[in-house]
Amino acid sequence: MIKLLKIICLFIVALIVFGLALCSKTSFLLLITLSNEGTKIIPAEQKPVVLLCIGCSLIASSVLLIIKSIWKACYKTSKLPRKRTVALVLFFEFVAAVGAAILTIVAMPHLDIVTNVTILNGVAVLSTLLQVITQCTAKERNRFLIPSITAFILILTGYVLFLTLYIMKDPTDIKMITWVGLAVGGSILVSFNWWENYFRLIGENSSSVFLKDLSRDMRRGQNILHICSSLLRIAVTACVLGAYVPLSNMDWEVVKSIPSRETRIVAITIGVQLISSALCHWFAVAACKMHALRRCFILPLYLASLAVMALLIIPVIVYYQDYRISLNGTESINFTSYCNVVVDGRNQSVSGSVFPELVLDVTHTLCFLDMSKITDIGILTGSAVAWWLGLVLATLHLWYLNVYRIQRTQDLFVRRLYEGAFIEQSLLLNTRFDIQTKNRTKNFRQFETSMVYLCATMWHETYDEMMNIIISIFRLDRYRPKTESKFQDFTFEAHIYFDDAFEDVAGTQERQLNKYAKNLVEIITEVYDIFTNIDEKFFRGRQQIPAQKVIRTPYGGRVVVTMPHGNTIMIHFKDKELIRHKKRWSQVMYLYYLLGWKLMTKYYARWQRKEDEKELRAEVQREKHNTYLLALDGDTDFQPAAVMLLIDRLKLYPRVGAACGRIHPTGSGPAVWFQKFEYAVSHWLQKTAEHVFGSVLCSPGCFSLFRAEALMDDNVMKRYSTKSMEASHYIQYDQGEDRWLCTLLLKQGWRVEYNAASDAYTNAPEEFKELYNQRRRWGPSTMANIVDLLGSTSIISKRNPSMSKPFMFYQLFALISAILAPATICLLVAGSLTFIFRIHAAGALVMAVIPPSIYLILCFKLKADTQINLAAILSIMYAFLMLVVTMTIIGSMVKDQTILTPSSMFVIVMAMIYVITALMHPQELPIVFYGFLYILCIPSAYLLLIIYSMVNMNNVSWGTRETKPAAGAATAAVSTPQTTAQKAKNIFYRAFSCSKCKKSSGERFQGQQPNASQENMIPEPAQAEPQNTIVEDVRITEEEQGQVAPVFDSPAQCWVTQLQELSTDMQLQEDSLDQEEQEFWQELQEKYLKPLPDDKERQKKIANDLREMRNKINFAFFILNALWLVATFTLQIFEAVFSITLPKVGLDLEYTGEEIQIDPIGFMFILGFATSVVIQFFGMLYHRIYTLIHYVAFMDTVPQEQKSEKQDLYVPGKKADSDTSSTLNSTFSSSSMSLSQDEEEDFELEDSDDEFASRLYNISPDGGTMV
């Protein structure tokens, strides 16, 4: 199915490119034909209209380029180029513009149709010459030097044959000689269009500093240069056209009085030409990005010229032969006689079919030549073939061009847009030329191997949830084996940071791993066993899992497992008494460990050895740029292809700091069904709109790829490690850590992207209480971060090219909509009450406001659990009411016999948008059925939940996966202050425990069996306490720090020994950290991650501050809603005065004679909300197209070995399909498709400090793939 979809997509794109190129070229040549002096469809006095259309065709792309460049100049930072750069660029653009205008407006209308079709291929003459020069200056053995020379000779031969045919026909015809000379000169001047393609390479190969600086300056100031050059081309075309018309004794006044028939003919022709040219360019770019350069780009464009020739010549031949047959041999006739009698002797037709007249007009252009003579036909055919073969040989290097999937447009094409007059030539010659040597492509450098760190945070995940992520990691190990060198795109390490992994157990000398940590080790053993296929070979001799490492660390412990294919997975068990716990601090822990220790330490050591500092800086920058962190939750399930698609985004676009995938909630029950639809709509519309029109604001921590360079930027990692000191920090920093991290990236100018083809699955809350507690965290933190961004709009819009002021206004409107959501729901309910009970709208509004007002007051008085229980009851009641509301809207449409009321139109438009959006995601279409449940839950989600979140803003606990200590669990004895002797005794006991533990651990691997009775000496561990508290992360009381040493019943039992005995199939050998890493962890803990001491005064102050902040924000929040409701209430009371009156239109769209009264405020709000949804909808359409492009490109470039690889794995209670083929099916089975606005243009290298990126993203045969 996947392969069939790819074939269908490629075939459709190839057909579209071919068809659009055919339409563009045919319509342009018809315009040329209509402007010929002897053609009859357009009278001679009306020819200026046709010439004007030809001029429009020439300047259309320049107009588009001006608009685009002005937008980008305002949207991005554009630098002014130097005067000499401007002068050089404008000189070449002037030459090319003059050539294009003279060739198409002045010369081609006087030539025959065959020459007009093929002379445009002669515009490659200068390109072939520059190819020869470029390859010679490279001073290497070049593969395409001979084809370039041959192409140059063939094009010159075509010119010679062309001149011979026309001049030798009548050497005394000075006018024709002039037209022919202008045609040759114009086509040669047009060939200057693509000088930049070769100037770049000549400058790089030259030792001239001037040429290199010029090339760099052109790249930095390209927006300004494009604006200037486009204005110049428009002016030149206008001047040539304005001068030629009066010189040819024509009058511009005719433009005002052209008849309707001629207007229709010309308008349709130019319309087809302009639209098909623009679409052909877009689809050609898409074909290259889809990794189908040969099949969907080169071949269709080659064939387009031949098809145009056939399309125009075959009807001429058919009509000529029909005429000869119609004479029945009564008289002999040749082509010249046919021209005199039929073509030129006809009267101008003012009615009837246009096609026969077009054929005869095309025939007229050939009447100058004697088509009855073999010599004329031979010379004409020879010139046409020579020009076409010259173009083919001039672009032969494209067949061997290396293109990476979703290659950036600026890396594929030199000029931003196209030349509408010669669409296929402009696209082929505009494609970047790179020197092809015998063994490599000189200017394509290999993508450096990236390093990806998988960083998962765990706490209280269930056995099945942990199984999901471990299988995903082992699956990735098999997809990119470290033991095989054939895969050079990336390597990876997996790190799992397990929060609060230790607990106190009575009878043991030190803290033990809790049951969740033990489960993780058991799962790794089980999955390792499966992925090595031990069970399949059981009867041949059971394989033993290699011994792995267990290490004591300053923060707790570590287990290091080398997976079957050589990649490493490290489990970091955190002891909350040794290191700060909570998710954000786990993230800080791995950021500093992976980026500070693993990435930077080696360079620091080399710097101390006095190595070259400049070279070291370059190496550091390169490695930071190519190091990525994949943030994961402890229950995330993903396929390797999903990771690859995120890596693509960061590899190709240097200013992308993070990229996230499509998150699918899993689980069962109504709460999960609601979230499935909510997540779908959020990703389908909101995230795609952010991606297309600006930047994604939140890259979720459950599955997102971050660039190390972005994380290590100023005020990102350092700021992220800041401890919460104020009440607002607890909301913004700790409640939505992933959103805050993205806020920091956006403020530093980095872009965050969304890739819908990269699917990941994570468990969603299945209980009503857990869902409310989760959203209680997310709501306030989301609002806090958006307000933070909006408050810095001026700075961010200057620093971040993706965050324009219009986009920030869009976010402001979204924030206002979210704030006013409770009042909007009340208005919705009031409308239904008005319809059902026939009461006044104002009274209905009062009734609708009473229940949420009571709930709001009770929330300030009741406990959180009671609030949630009350919300659950109200949610059920509101669900029934929403059902009535839905039926009410439908009933009002039926009753009033109209759909053209604001509420009816709003509902219908929204329904259509959601249905079309779902159809654009066919694999996720069943989610639409959850939309009915979503509608019923709207009051719960947007009224009750918001009230609960706002009132409980001061509760900064995590809210999910929290468990209470089990009943009867051992409690710590009442602690008393320790004496100095007792402290010494306690230290002695712990040291003794460690030594005995290490000894027993060593004996175990010397052949001794572990003591089975020791397992019975470990009591059942108590459940861990909730991860978060109201204020602080960890509390270490003074009493705990000074408690009496306990009595140990099992002095030799420690967590290492316990883990070794637990893992019987996978032996764990104890190892130790090296001294430098030990010191690193100790310093890191001391500086950033030291457990926070218990400061009751500060806790009390923060708790009070949180309450005060809650009260202030709630006052402002609900006052705004109240003002909205009061304003609406007032307008409803005085509806006769303050209302908009619209005529009522029935279902047949005819006026019924009645009027509709509309509340102006409500109408404006509905209009604004509908506008934002429509914007999101168009963003989604754009996003889907580019995702399809990325998807097809990925399918075409995934290594063949992995496509055929198949291995069925079985996991108890879970079907695990891990072969790569099924991986791709799974990956793209849901919302599978993504990309963005002409985003390749968003990251054009205009700044001098981006030179590193421009060098970095050149591709070699190893980095790209032959297409």
mmCIF file of N, CA and C in Angstrom, residues 98 191 389 391 558 570 592 598-599 632 694 1170:
data_model
loop_
_atom_site.group_PDB
_atom_site.id
_atom_site.type_symbol
_atom_site.label_atom_id
_atom_site.label_comp_id
_atom_site.label_asym_id
_atom_site.label_seq_id
_atom_site.Cartn_x
_atom_site.Cartn_y
_atom_site.Cartn_z
ATOM 1 N N VAL A 98 16.667 42.885 -21.486
ATOM 2 C CA VAL A 98 16.631 43.420 -22.847
ATOM 3 C C VAL A 98 16.537 42.275 -23.853
ATOM 4 N N SER A 191 20.478 34.297 -22.381
ATOM 5 C CA SER A 191 21.266 33.258 -21.713
ATOM 6 C C SER A 191 22.082 33.800 -20.550
ATOM 7 N N LEU A 389 18.936 19.049 -28.722
ATOM 8 C CA LEU A 389 20.024 18.202 -28.209
ATOM 9 C C LEU A 389 21.026 19.027 -27.413
ATOM 10 N N LEU A 391 20.313 21.612 -25.529
ATOM 11 C CA LEU A 391 19.736 21.788 -24.192
ATOM 12 C C LEU A 391 19.862 20.505 -23.374
ATOM 13 N N ARG A 558 23.644 3.618 38.378
ATOM 14 C CA ARG A 558 23.528 3.577 36.931
ATOM 15 C C ARG A 558 23.670 2.144 36.454
ATOM 16 N N MET A 570 21.627 3.678 28.926
ATOM 17 C CA MET A 570 22.030 3.922 30.306
ATOM 18 C C MET A 570 20.811 4.282 31.138
ATOM 19 N N TYR A 592 23.263 18.946 31.165
ATOM 20 C CA TYR A 592 24.634 19.234 31.570
ATOM 21 C C TYR A 592 25.539 18.016 31.410
ATOM 22 N N LYS A 598 29.849 15.084 28.117
ATOM 23 C CA LYS A 598 30.173 14.233 26.982
ATOM 24 C C LYS A 598 30.622 15.030 25.761
ATOM 25 N N LEU A 599 30.008 16.178 25.521
ATOM 26 C CA LEU A 599 30.325 16.921 24.308
ATOM 27 C C LEU A 599 31.535 17.831 24.495
ATOM 28 N N LEU A 632 11.998 12.294 25.533
ATOM 29 C CA LEU A 632 10.958 11.267 25.566
ATOM 30 C C LEU A 632 10.340 11.196 26.951
ATOM 31 N N GLY A 694 4.264 30.922 11.414
ATOM 32 C CA GLY A 694 5.231 31.433 12.390
ATOM 33 C C GLY A 694 6.133 30.330 12.870
ATOM 34 N N ALA A 1170 -14.071 32.546 13.628
ATOM 35 C CA ALA A 1170 -14.191 31.832 12.356
ATOM 36 C C ALA A 1170 -13.025 32.173 11.435
#
